[in-house]
Amino acid sequence: MKILAIDTSCDDTSVAISEDLRILANVFWSKIKTHEKWGGVVPNEAKRQHEEFLDPAIEESLNQSALKLEEIDAIAVTYGPGLAVALEAGVKKAKELASNYKKPLIPVNHMIGHIYSNLSRDINNNSLSGLTEFKFPLFALTISGGHTDLYLMKNHFEFEHLAYTLDDAIGESFDKVGRLLGLGFPAGAKIELLAQAGDPNRYAFPRPMSNSQEFRWSYSGLKTAVLYEVKKIQGEYHSKPGKNVYKLEDESSKLTEKETVDLAASFQQAAIETLLNKIEMAYKKYSDVKTIVIGGGVIANTTLRDQLKNLSDNYGVEIYYPKPMWLCTDNAAMIATAAHFYFDYGLVEKNIDSLQRVPGLSI
Ligand code: KG4
Ligand code: ZN
């Protein structure tokens, strides 16, 4: 089955074509430079660029896979969660294609897409994560700019929500600390690069919620701890309760290079340990779970990948995530892969005209 999939959940315009689980094409149009200037995604700018780039991206994906739209069997699209105006552009285009070419329309949850990215295969039918099928029950972990969630998956599309973040998502904390260090947006990959040259033990940042037995994460305290450390280094920190109203902005100007890399490394280590503490807790509680699949931009982080390996060795569990970086951050290939299973389970839109984007969609 050949699927053309669209993802416009945030700032990348992505279109992919798959045949069963093989990814034939995965095209990106990224607008990161515009957003870098503003330190975040500018919604109307994202919308305008999606509208401009969707047609050429569709054409490019068809060219790369040497197919015509007539030969595609179904259209898939991310309908949430994400930025409303950005999602709107993709949903509108997918509806137009499905009705003009009389194809089934498959609305896909972006976070389910991240989870199913583990089943995407390359052109030669090799799994891009090393996993060929889901072995249930399994843990599905989504770690991105907007999400930090752990699910117990008992079957396809059967999710039990075990853990979530009380405030910031892990990727969001990388982006906020990055802003603090003057790294632009998004900052995850840049923090990782700086951290390689830094000392992860120099600054004693907290591991929030780690002593609690609750399945909850919290990342906003960690970001604030980094902010206070920066202020302390700059000599502007006065611990008068109630008097410290700090704004998160570019505070990096007075930091030395050594301080910057040590801050990045110490923050990254605290963020990773905070994440892994709860995963370890989940393994202890659900001992019948032998597999964990991970999706979302933060799994691009190689230090996290290394530390997951230790967890896997200690607990005898199998850990999978998409190996190529392009399949970790937002992409339409994962939407095509998820759509393949949506179709198998009859999860196809009955009334094409009535499909709406759902910015706050949850699993
Ligand atoms: O999945 P994604 O592309 O978009 C969302 O659905 O949010 O994830 C983006 C997030 C951003 O917060 C970005 O800073 C983070 O993933 N990220 C990383 C790395 N690469 C991307 N975080 C840590 N280390 C990385 N190497
Ligand atoms: Zn995403």
Short mmCIF file of C-alpha atoms and ligand atoms in Angstrom, two decimals:
data_model
loop_
_atom_site.label_atom_id
_atom_site.label_comp_id
_atom_site.label_asym_id
_atom_site.label_seq_id
_atom_site.Cartn_x
_atom_site.Cartn_y
_atom_site.Cartn_z
CA MET A 1 0.00 0.00 0.00
CA LYS A 2 1.35 3.43 -0.98
CA ILE A 3 0.70 6.36 1.35
CA LEU A 4 1.47 10.06 0.90
CA ALA A 5 1.78 11.69 4.34
CA ILE A 6 1.93 15.33 5.40
CA ASP A 7 3.20 16.77 8.70
CA THR A 8 2.87 20.49 9.42
CA SER A 9 2.51 20.28 13.18
CA CYS A 10 5.10 22.95 13.91
CA ASP A 11 7.68 24.75 11.81
CA ASP A 12 8.85 22.08 9.34
CA THR A 13 6.88 21.32 6.20
CA SER A 14 7.38 17.61 5.62
CA VAL A 15 5.90 15.25 3.02
CA ALA A 16 6.72 11.54 2.79
CA ILE A 17 5.74 8.63 0.61
CA SER A 18 5.82 5.05 1.85
CA GLU A 19 5.11 1.66 0.38
CA ASP A 20 3.97 -0.49 3.29
CA LEU A 21 6.66 0.27 5.91
CA ARG A 22 9.36 1.29 3.43
CA ILE A 23 10.02 5.01 3.21
CA LEU A 24 10.41 5.92 -0.47
CA ALA A 25 10.75 9.67 0.06
CA ASN A 26 10.85 12.06 3.01
CA VAL A 27 11.06 15.71 2.05
CA PHE A 28 11.59 18.66 4.44
CA TRP A 29 11.24 22.32 4.04
CA SER A 30 12.58 23.90 7.19
CA LYS A 31 12.08 27.47 8.26
CA ILE A 32 14.28 27.28 11.28
CA LYS A 33 16.25 30.40 10.31
CA THR A 34 13.23 32.69 10.56
CA HIS A 35 12.32 31.29 13.95
CA GLU A 36 15.90 31.37 15.20
CA LYS A 37 15.79 35.11 14.86
CA TRP A 38 12.75 35.34 17.13
CA GLY A 39 13.79 32.67 19.64
CA GLY A 40 10.72 30.52 19.00
CA VAL A 41 8.16 29.55 16.39
CA VAL A 42 6.18 32.45 14.94
CA PRO A 43 2.73 30.91 14.20
CA ASN A 44 1.64 33.08 11.28
CA GLU A 45 5.05 32.85 9.70
CA ALA A 46 4.92 29.04 10.00
CA LYS A 47 1.45 28.97 8.42
CA ARG A 48 2.49 31.19 5.52
CA GLN A 49 5.53 29.06 4.80
CA HIS A 50 3.59 25.77 5.00
CA GLU A 51 1.13 27.14 2.45
CA GLU A 52 3.98 28.17 0.20
CA PHE A 53 6.03 24.96 0.55
CA LEU A 54 3.40 22.20 0.59
CA ASP A 55 2.91 21.96 -3.19
CA PRO A 56 6.63 21.89 -4.04
CA ALA A 57 7.25 19.40 -1.21
CA ILE A 58 4.51 17.09 -2.53
CA GLU A 59 5.92 17.34 -6.03
CA GLU A 60 9.44 16.62 -4.79
CA SER A 61 8.32 13.55 -2.81
CA LEU A 62 6.52 12.17 -5.89
CA ASN A 63 9.59 12.80 -8.05
CA GLN A 64 11.88 11.07 -5.57
CA SER A 65 9.68 7.99 -5.44
CA ALA A 66 8.92 8.07 -9.19
CA LEU A 67 5.18 7.99 -8.57
CA LYS A 68 2.14 9.98 -9.66
CA LEU A 69 -0.60 11.04 -7.29
CA GLU A 70 -2.97 8.66 -9.12
CA GLU A 71 -0.78 5.75 -7.98
CA ILE A 72 -1.01 6.66 -4.28
CA ASP A 73 -3.51 4.54 -2.30
CA ALA A 74 -4.19 6.87 0.65
CA ILE A 75 -3.43 10.33 2.02
CA ALA A 76 -2.34 10.67 5.66
CA VAL A 77 -2.02 13.87 7.66
CA THR A 78 -1.10 15.02 11.16
CA TYR A 79 -4.26 16.61 12.62
CA GLY A 80 -2.82 17.26 16.11
CA PRO A 81 -1.26 17.99 18.51
CA GLY A 82 0.57 21.06 17.32
CA LEU A 83 0.24 24.69 16.35
CA ALA A 84 -3.34 25.34 15.20
CA VAL A 85 -2.54 27.49 12.17
CA ALA A 86 0.28 25.20 11.08
CA LEU A 87 -1.83 22.03 11.38
CA GLU A 88 -4.61 23.79 9.49
CA ALA A 89 -2.41 24.19 6.40
CA GLY A 90 -1.55 20.47 6.25
CA VAL A 91 -5.10 19.28 6.96
CA LYS A 92 -6.51 21.56 4.27
CA LYS A 93 -4.05 20.27 1.67
CA ALA A 94 -4.66 16.61 2.64
CA LYS A 95 -8.45 17.05 2.37
CA GLU A 96 -8.02 18.67 -1.03
CA LEU A 97 -5.84 15.77 -2.29
CA ALA A 98 -8.12 13.08 -0.84
CA SER A 99 -11.25 14.53 -2.42
CA ASN A 100 -9.71 15.52 -5.77
CA TYR A 101 -8.05 12.13 -6.25
CA LYS A 102 -10.75 10.10 -4.45
CA LYS A 103 -8.37 8.54 -1.93
CA PRO A 104 -9.01 7.48 1.67
CA LEU A 105 -7.91 10.10 4.21
CA ILE A 106 -6.09 8.94 7.37
CA PRO A 107 -5.84 11.50 10.20
CA VAL A 108 -2.81 10.69 12.39
CA ASN A 109 -1.88 11.80 15.90
CA HIS A 110 1.62 13.32 15.68
CA MET A 111 2.75 11.67 18.95
CA ILE A 112 1.54 8.25 17.79
CA GLY A 113 3.61 9.01 14.68
CA HIS A 114 6.73 9.49 16.86
CA ILE A 115 6.07 6.12 18.54
CA TYR A 116 5.52 4.32 15.21
CA SER A 117 8.68 5.89 13.74
CA ASN A 118 10.31 2.81 15.29
CA LEU A 119 8.68 0.65 12.63
CA SER A 120 9.75 2.73 9.61
CA ARG A 121 12.01 0.88 7.16
CA ASP A 122 14.50 1.99 4.59
CA ILE A 123 14.20 1.39 0.87
CA ASN A 124 15.72 -2.11 1.28
CA ASN A 125 13.13 -3.01 3.91
CA ASN A 126 15.57 -2.78 6.85
CA SER A 127 14.10 -1.40 10.06
CA LEU A 128 15.47 2.06 10.88
CA SER A 129 15.35 1.34 14.63
CA GLY A 130 16.32 -2.32 14.58
CA LEU A 131 12.80 -3.34 15.58
CA THR A 132 10.64 -5.21 13.05
CA GLU A 133 7.40 -5.41 15.02
CA PHE A 134 6.01 -4.26 18.36
CA LYS A 135 6.22 -6.92 21.07
CA PHE A 136 3.45 -6.16 23.54
CA PRO A 137 3.21 -5.18 26.31
CA LEU A 138 5.76 -2.42 25.80
CA PHE A 139 6.60 1.02 27.09
CA ALA A 140 6.29 3.88 24.61
CA LEU A 141 8.17 7.04 25.61
CA THR A 142 7.69 10.33 23.76
CA ILE A 143 10.25 13.05 24.42
CA SER A 144 9.96 16.21 22.35
CA GLY A 145 9.56 19.97 22.50
CA GLY A 146 6.01 19.68 23.80
CA HIS A 147 5.83 16.21 25.38
CA THR A 148 7.39 13.98 28.00
CA ASP A 149 5.04 11.00 28.29
CA LEU A 150 5.28 7.33 29.11
CA TYR A 151 2.61 4.88 27.96
CA LEU A 152 2.03 1.22 28.57
CA MET A 153 1.02 -0.20 25.18
CA LYS A 154 -0.88 -3.46 25.39
CA ASN A 155 -1.68 -3.65 21.68
CA HIS A 156 -1.75 -1.40 18.63
CA PHE A 157 -3.70 1.75 19.61
CA GLU A 158 -4.18 0.56 23.22
CA PHE A 159 -2.36 3.08 25.36
CA GLU A 160 -2.35 3.44 29.13
CA HIS A 161 -0.89 6.80 30.14
CA LEU A 162 1.58 6.11 32.96
CA ALA A 163 3.62 9.30 33.32
CA TYR A 164 3.63 12.90 32.14
CA THR A 165 5.29 16.19 32.98
CA LEU A 166 3.72 18.57 35.46
CA ASP A 167 5.16 21.60 33.67
CA ASP A 168 7.81 21.92 30.91
CA ALA A 169 8.61 19.13 28.46
CA ILE A 170 12.20 17.87 28.40
CA GLY A 171 12.86 19.37 24.93
CA GLU A 172 11.36 22.66 26.09
CA SER A 173 13.84 22.72 29.00
CA PHE A 174 16.74 22.25 26.52
CA ASP A 175 15.31 25.12 24.44
CA LYS A 176 14.84 27.43 27.45
CA VAL A 177 18.31 26.75 28.84
CA GLY A 178 19.64 27.25 25.31
CA ARG A 179 18.01 30.66 25.19
CA LEU A 180 19.61 31.47 28.52
CA LEU A 181 23.01 30.52 27.12
CA GLY A 182 22.41 32.55 23.96
CA LEU A 183 22.19 29.54 21.63
CA GLY A 184 19.10 30.46 19.58
CA PHE A 185 16.18 28.13 18.86
CA PRO A 186 15.80 25.16 18.92
CA ALA A 187 18.75 24.48 21.20
CA GLY A 188 18.78 20.75 22.01
CA ALA A 189 21.44 19.77 19.48
CA LYS A 190 23.58 22.82 20.31
CA ILE A 191 23.52 22.06 24.05
CA GLU A 192 24.55 18.51 23.26
CA LEU A 193 27.50 19.77 21.24
CA LEU A 194 28.67 22.18 23.97
CA ALA A 195 28.15 19.53 26.65
CA GLN A 196 30.68 17.25 24.96
CA ALA A 197 33.42 19.65 26.02
CA GLY A 198 31.99 20.29 29.49
CA ASP A 199 32.09 18.83 33.01
CA PRO A 200 28.68 17.32 33.92
CA ASN A 201 29.57 17.40 37.63
CA ARG A 202 30.64 21.02 37.97
CA TYR A 203 27.21 22.44 38.84
CA ALA A 204 24.92 20.48 41.18
CA PHE A 205 21.55 20.90 39.47
CA PRO A 206 18.46 19.18 40.91
CA ARG A 207 16.81 16.01 39.55
CA PRO A 208 13.21 17.11 40.19
CA MET A 209 10.66 14.49 41.37
CA SER A 210 13.35 11.84 41.55
CA ASN A 211 12.67 11.03 45.20
CA SER A 212 8.93 10.82 44.62
CA GLN A 213 7.21 7.51 43.94
CA GLU A 214 4.78 9.31 41.62
CA PHE A 215 5.04 8.71 37.86
CA ARG A 216 5.43 12.42 37.11
CA TRP A 217 8.23 14.51 35.67
CA SER A 218 8.94 18.18 36.27
CA TYR A 219 11.42 20.24 34.29
CA SER A 220 10.70 23.88 35.07
CA GLY A 221 12.67 23.83 38.38
CA LEU A 222 15.74 22.56 36.58
CA LYS A 223 15.60 25.41 34.08
CA THR A 224 15.23 27.90 36.97
CA ALA A 225 18.21 26.33 38.77
CA VAL A 226 20.32 26.95 35.66
CA LEU A 227 19.09 30.54 35.52
CA TYR A 228 20.05 31.13 39.18
CA GLU A 229 23.48 29.58 38.58
CA VAL A 230 24.04 31.93 35.66
CA LYS A 231 23.04 34.88 37.85
CA LYS A 232 25.34 33.64 40.58
CA ILE A 233 28.26 33.41 38.16
CA GLN A 234 27.52 36.91 37.00
CA GLY A 235 27.51 38.17 40.58
CA GLU A 236 23.95 39.43 40.32
CA TYR A 237 22.36 36.85 42.55
CA HIS A 238 20.94 38.09 45.86
CA SER A 239 18.88 35.53 47.70
CA LYS A 240 16.22 37.77 49.15
CA PRO A 241 12.99 35.77 49.09
CA GLY A 242 10.37 37.40 46.92
CA LYS A 243 12.79 39.88 45.45
CA ASN A 244 14.17 37.71 42.66
CA VAL A 245 12.14 38.22 39.55
CA TYR A 246 14.33 37.00 36.75
CA LYS A 247 13.31 36.92 33.16
CA LEU A 248 14.48 34.14 30.87
CA GLU A 249 16.43 35.96 28.23
CA ASP A 250 19.88 35.97 26.80
CA GLU A 251 21.97 36.07 29.98
CA SER A 252 24.98 34.50 28.38
CA SER A 253 27.02 37.63 27.70
CA LYS A 254 29.21 37.46 30.82
CA LEU A 255 29.87 33.72 30.82
CA THR A 256 33.28 32.33 29.93
CA GLU A 257 33.50 29.52 27.40
CA LYS A 258 34.40 27.05 30.17
CA GLU A 259 31.39 28.12 32.27
CA THR A 260 29.10 27.78 29.25
CA VAL A 261 30.18 24.24 28.37
CA ASP A 262 30.08 23.14 32.04
CA LEU A 263 26.60 24.62 32.45
CA ALA A 264 25.46 22.80 29.30
CA ALA A 265 26.97 19.48 30.44
CA SER A 266 25.65 19.74 34.03
CA PHE A 267 22.17 20.70 32.82
CA GLN A 268 22.08 17.93 30.21
CA GLN A 269 23.13 15.31 32.76
CA ALA A 270 20.45 16.47 35.22
CA ALA A 271 17.78 16.44 32.47
CA ILE A 272 18.75 12.92 31.39
CA GLU A 273 18.91 11.50 34.93
CA THR A 274 15.54 13.05 35.74
CA LEU A 275 14.09 11.27 32.72
CA LEU A 276 15.76 7.92 33.38
CA ASN A 277 14.85 7.78 37.08
CA LYS A 278 11.18 7.37 36.20
CA ILE A 279 11.85 4.88 33.43
CA GLU A 280 13.79 2.78 35.91
CA MET A 281 10.91 3.06 38.35
CA ALA A 282 8.49 1.91 35.65
CA TYR A 283 10.64 -1.15 34.84
CA LYS A 284 10.63 -2.15 38.48
CA LYS A 285 6.86 -1.87 38.70
CA TYR A 286 5.92 -3.47 35.35
CA SER A 287 8.36 -6.35 35.25
CA ASP A 288 6.53 -8.11 32.40
CA VAL A 289 7.51 -5.28 30.04
CA LYS A 290 10.63 -6.23 28.11
CA THR A 291 10.69 -3.58 25.40
CA ILE A 292 10.71 0.19 25.29
CA VAL A 293 10.25 2.24 22.12
CA ILE A 294 11.19 5.91 22.14
CA GLY A 295 10.29 8.74 19.78
CA GLY A 296 10.58 12.53 19.57
CA GLY A 297 13.35 15.06 18.94
CA VAL A 298 15.19 14.57 22.25
CA ILE A 299 16.12 10.96 21.39
CA ALA A 300 18.50 12.47 18.83
CA ASN A 301 20.73 13.13 21.88
CA THR A 302 23.66 10.70 21.86
CA THR A 303 24.49 11.08 25.58
CA LEU A 304 20.93 10.02 26.37
CA ARG A 305 21.32 7.10 23.94
CA ASP A 306 24.52 5.98 25.73
CA GLN A 307 22.90 6.13 29.14
CA LEU A 308 19.86 4.19 27.90
CA LYS A 309 22.28 1.44 26.92
CA ASN A 310 23.36 1.13 30.58
CA LEU A 311 19.72 0.93 31.64
CA SER A 312 19.07 -1.74 29.06
CA ASP A 313 22.11 -3.77 30.22
CA ASN A 314 21.11 -3.47 33.89
CA TYR A 315 17.48 -4.46 33.43
CA GLY A 316 17.70 -6.84 30.47
CA VAL A 317 15.20 -4.85 28.45
CA GLU A 318 15.35 -4.00 24.78
CA ILE A 319 15.40 -0.30 23.95
CA TYR A 320 14.61 1.00 20.45
CA TYR A 321 14.57 4.42 18.84
CA PRO A 322 14.96 5.59 15.24
CA LYS A 323 18.68 5.65 14.44
CA PRO A 324 18.66 8.43 11.78
CA MET A 325 18.31 11.92 13.28
CA TRP A 326 15.76 12.93 10.61
CA LEU A 327 13.39 10.26 11.92
CA CYS A 328 13.71 11.52 15.54
CA THR A 329 12.77 15.15 14.96
CA ASP A 330 9.53 16.05 13.20
CA ASN A 331 9.02 14.30 9.86
CA ALA A 332 6.23 12.94 7.69
CA ALA A 333 7.81 9.47 7.26
CA MET A 334 6.66 8.51 10.77
CA ILE A 335 3.14 9.71 9.90
CA ALA A 336 3.14 7.44 6.83
CA THR A 337 4.31 4.49 8.97
CA ALA A 338 1.66 5.09 11.64
CA ALA A 339 -0.98 5.56 8.91
CA HIS A 340 -0.22 2.08 7.60
CA PHE A 341 -1.42 0.68 10.97
CA TYR A 342 -4.32 3.15 11.24
CA PHE A 343 -5.55 1.82 7.89
CA ASP A 344 -5.20 -1.81 9.00
CA TYR A 345 -7.28 -1.01 12.08
CA GLY A 346 -9.98 0.75 10.05
CA LEU A 347 -9.06 4.17 11.47
CA VAL A 348 -9.90 6.08 8.29
CA GLU A 349 -11.83 9.38 8.11
CA LYS A 350 -15.47 8.67 7.20
CA ASN A 351 -16.31 12.21 6.14
CA ILE A 352 -13.38 13.98 4.50
CA ASP A 353 -14.97 17.44 4.62
CA SER A 354 -15.54 17.30 8.35
CA LEU A 355 -11.91 16.62 9.40
CA GLN A 356 -10.63 19.43 11.64
CA ARG A 357 -7.22 20.03 13.17
CA VAL A 358 -7.08 19.37 16.95
CA PRO A 359 -4.17 21.38 18.41
CA GLY A 360 -4.53 19.87 21.91
CA LEU A 361 -5.01 16.28 20.75
CA SER A 362 -3.77 13.68 23.24
CA ILE A 363 -3.15 9.95 22.87
O1 KG4 B 1 9.91 15.96 17.95
P1 KG4 B 1 10.39 17.34 17.71
O2 KG4 B 1 11.16 17.62 16.44
O3 KG4 B 1 9.21 18.37 17.74
C1 KG4 B 1 8.14 18.28 18.61
O4 KG4 B 1 7.21 17.48 18.34
O5 KG4 B 1 8.25 19.00 19.63
O6 KG4 B 1 11.28 17.73 18.98
C2 KG4 B 1 11.90 18.98 19.06
C3 KG4 B 1 12.65 19.07 20.37
C4 KG4 B 1 13.21 20.47 20.62
O7 KG4 B 1 12.89 20.85 21.93
C5 KG4 B 1 14.71 20.25 20.44
O8 KG4 B 1 15.50 21.16 21.21
C6 KG4 B 1 14.88 18.83 20.92
O9 KG4 B 1 13.76 18.15 20.40
N1 KG4 B 1 16.11 18.22 20.41
C7 KG4 B 1 17.13 17.78 21.21
C8 KG4 B 1 18.14 17.32 20.35
N2 KG4 B 1 17.72 17.48 19.07
C9 KG4 B 1 16.47 18.02 19.12
N3 KG4 B 1 17.23 17.76 22.55
C10 KG4 B 1 18.38 17.27 23.07
N4 KG4 B 1 19.42 16.84 22.33
C11 KG4 B 1 19.35 16.83 20.97
N5 KG4 B 1 20.37 16.39 20.24
ZN ZN B 2 7.27 16.03 17.11
#
